[in-house]
Short mmCIF file of C-alpha atoms in Angstrom, two decimals:
data_model
loop_
_atom_site.label_atom_id
_atom_site.label_comp_id
_atom_site.label_asym_id
_atom_site.label_seq_id
_atom_site.Cartn_x
_atom_site.Cartn_y
_atom_site.Cartn_z
CA GLN J 1 -10.10 15.57 4.73
CA VAL J 2 -8.22 13.14 2.67
CA GLN J 3 -9.63 11.00 -0.03
CA LEU J 4 -7.80 7.95 -1.32
CA VAL J 5 -8.47 5.88 -4.39
CA GLU J 6 -6.64 2.64 -5.31
CA SER J 7 -6.26 1.08 -8.68
CA GLY J 8 -4.13 -1.43 -10.57
CA GLY J 9 -5.35 -4.66 -9.03
CA GLY J 10 -6.17 -7.72 -10.93
CA LEU J 11 -5.33 -11.44 -11.54
CA VAL J 12 -1.67 -12.52 -12.31
CA GLN J 13 0.39 -15.68 -12.38
CA ALA J 14 2.99 -16.55 -9.67
CA GLY J 15 6.15 -14.87 -10.57
CA GLY J 16 4.59 -11.96 -12.22
CA SER J 17 4.17 -8.24 -11.45
CA LEU J 18 1.57 -5.65 -10.69
CA ARG J 19 1.91 -2.02 -9.87
CA LEU J 20 -0.91 -0.51 -7.66
CA SER J 21 -1.72 3.26 -7.56
CA CYS J 22 -3.22 5.34 -4.75
CA ALA J 23 -4.45 8.63 -6.06
CA ALA J 24 -4.74 10.96 -2.87
CA SER J 25 -6.70 14.44 -2.62
CA GLY J 26 -6.69 16.67 0.29
CA ARG J 27 -4.01 17.74 2.71
CA THR J 28 -1.78 14.80 2.46
CA PHE J 29 1.62 16.54 2.63
CA SER J 30 2.12 15.85 6.47
CA TYR J 31 0.86 12.21 6.56
CA ALA J 32 2.79 8.93 5.88
CA MET J 33 1.31 6.87 3.20
CA ALA J 34 1.08 3.00 3.57
CA TRP J 35 -0.16 0.06 1.96
CA PHE J 36 -2.00 -2.69 4.04
CA ARG J 37 -3.70 -6.06 2.84
CA GLN J 38 -6.32 -8.18 3.93
CA ALA J 39 -6.94 -11.85 2.82
CA PRO J 40 -10.04 -13.88 3.26
CA GLY J 41 -10.44 -14.90 6.85
CA LYS J 42 -7.51 -13.04 8.19
CA GLU J 43 -6.81 -9.74 9.68
CA ARG J 44 -5.53 -6.56 7.94
CA GLU J 45 -1.85 -6.57 7.77
CA PHE J 46 0.79 -4.07 7.17
CA VAL J 47 2.73 -4.16 3.82
CA ALA J 48 4.80 -1.03 3.34
CA THR J 49 4.90 2.67 4.46
CA ASN J 50 6.37 5.93 3.06
CA ARG J 51 6.89 9.28 4.59
CA TRP J 52 5.21 11.82 2.33
CA SER J 53 8.28 14.01 2.87
CA GLY J 54 11.81 12.69 3.26
CA GLY J 55 11.03 9.44 1.50
CA SER J 56 11.79 7.06 4.41
CA THR J 57 10.23 3.80 3.78
CA TYR J 58 9.64 0.49 5.76
CA TYR J 59 8.43 -2.82 4.68
CA ALA J 60 6.95 -5.94 6.04
CA ASP J 61 9.40 -9.00 6.13
CA SER J 62 7.00 -10.88 3.88
CA VAL J 63 7.43 -8.36 0.85
CA LYS J 64 10.82 -7.02 1.57
CA GLY J 65 13.01 -7.21 -1.64
CA ARG J 66 9.91 -7.95 -3.75
CA PHE J 67 7.76 -4.65 -3.23
CA THR J 68 8.64 -1.37 -3.57
CA ILE J 69 6.50 1.72 -2.32
CA SER J 70 7.16 5.11 -4.08
CA ARG J 71 5.51 8.33 -4.47
CA ASP J 72 4.91 11.07 -7.28
CA ASN J 73 4.45 14.32 -5.14
CA ALA J 74 3.51 16.21 -8.50
CA LYS J 75 0.61 13.64 -8.94
CA ASN J 76 -0.05 13.27 -5.39
CA THR J 77 -0.10 9.48 -5.92
CA VAL J 78 1.54 6.62 -4.14
CA TYR J 79 2.78 3.36 -5.85
CA LEU J 80 3.21 -0.22 -4.67
CA GLN J 81 5.24 -2.14 -7.27
CA MET J 82 4.96 -5.88 -6.70
CA ASN J 83 7.45 -8.11 -8.10
CA SER J 84 7.80 -12.00 -7.94
CA LEU J 85 4.10 -12.29 -6.72
CA LYS J 86 3.21 -15.55 -4.79
CA PRO J 87 -0.15 -17.03 -4.38
CA GLU J 88 0.06 -15.93 -0.64
CA ASP J 89 0.06 -12.28 -1.79
CA THR J 90 -3.57 -12.76 -2.67
CA ALA J 91 -5.65 -10.11 -0.87
CA VAL J 92 -7.47 -6.81 -0.99
CA TYR J 93 -4.91 -4.15 -0.92
CA TYR J 94 -5.71 -0.80 0.81
CA CYS J 95 -3.95 2.39 0.59
CA ALA J 96 -3.88 4.46 4.05
CA ALA J 97 -2.78 7.92 5.27
CA GLY J 98 -1.90 8.76 8.70
CA THR J 99 0.94 8.56 11.37
CA TRP J 100 4.01 6.56 10.33
CA GLY J 101 3.92 3.04 11.70
CA THR J 102 3.05 -0.61 10.88
CA GLU J 103 -0.31 -0.57 12.77
CA ALA J 104 -3.78 -0.16 11.08
CA SER J 105 -4.83 2.01 13.84
CA GLY J 106 -2.29 4.70 13.17
CA TYR J 107 -3.87 5.48 9.89
CA GLU J 108 -6.92 7.70 9.68
CA TYR J 109 -7.86 7.47 6.17
CA TRP J 110 -8.38 4.55 3.91
CA GLY J 111 -9.13 3.87 0.36
CA GLN J 112 -11.81 1.31 -0.73
CA GLY J 113 -9.34 -1.55 -1.63
CA THR J 114 -8.22 -3.14 -4.97
CA GLN J 115 -8.30 -7.11 -5.19
CA VAL J 116 -5.04 -8.79 -6.10
CA THR J 117 -5.30 -12.41 -7.07
CA VAL J 118 -1.91 -14.40 -7.73
CA SER J 119 -2.53 -17.90 -9.32
CA SER J 120 -0.30 -20.77 -8.89
#
């Protein structure tokens, strides 16, 4: 069983930065860790993913060059550094653990989500 707890969301002006954290507990060493987001009235969409071992990463085109996913194995924590934020980045951000990929169906475990709001 894997438990995920996100933190770090908040309100920021356009152009600003936030860093989200996802603290994981349980057997996470074999899973890819990912971030998804869901804006009001929209489907959940892939943001970034990172293999727990090996460090391979993959980003959605909409965030490439602005967001960075990383992890601290010692702390069992995954981060999402978000720079140059835009109003369209406003969403609830979810951490997930599962199979490497960009589809939500490939991830078995989910956190409760953290709200990110970017004002114009």
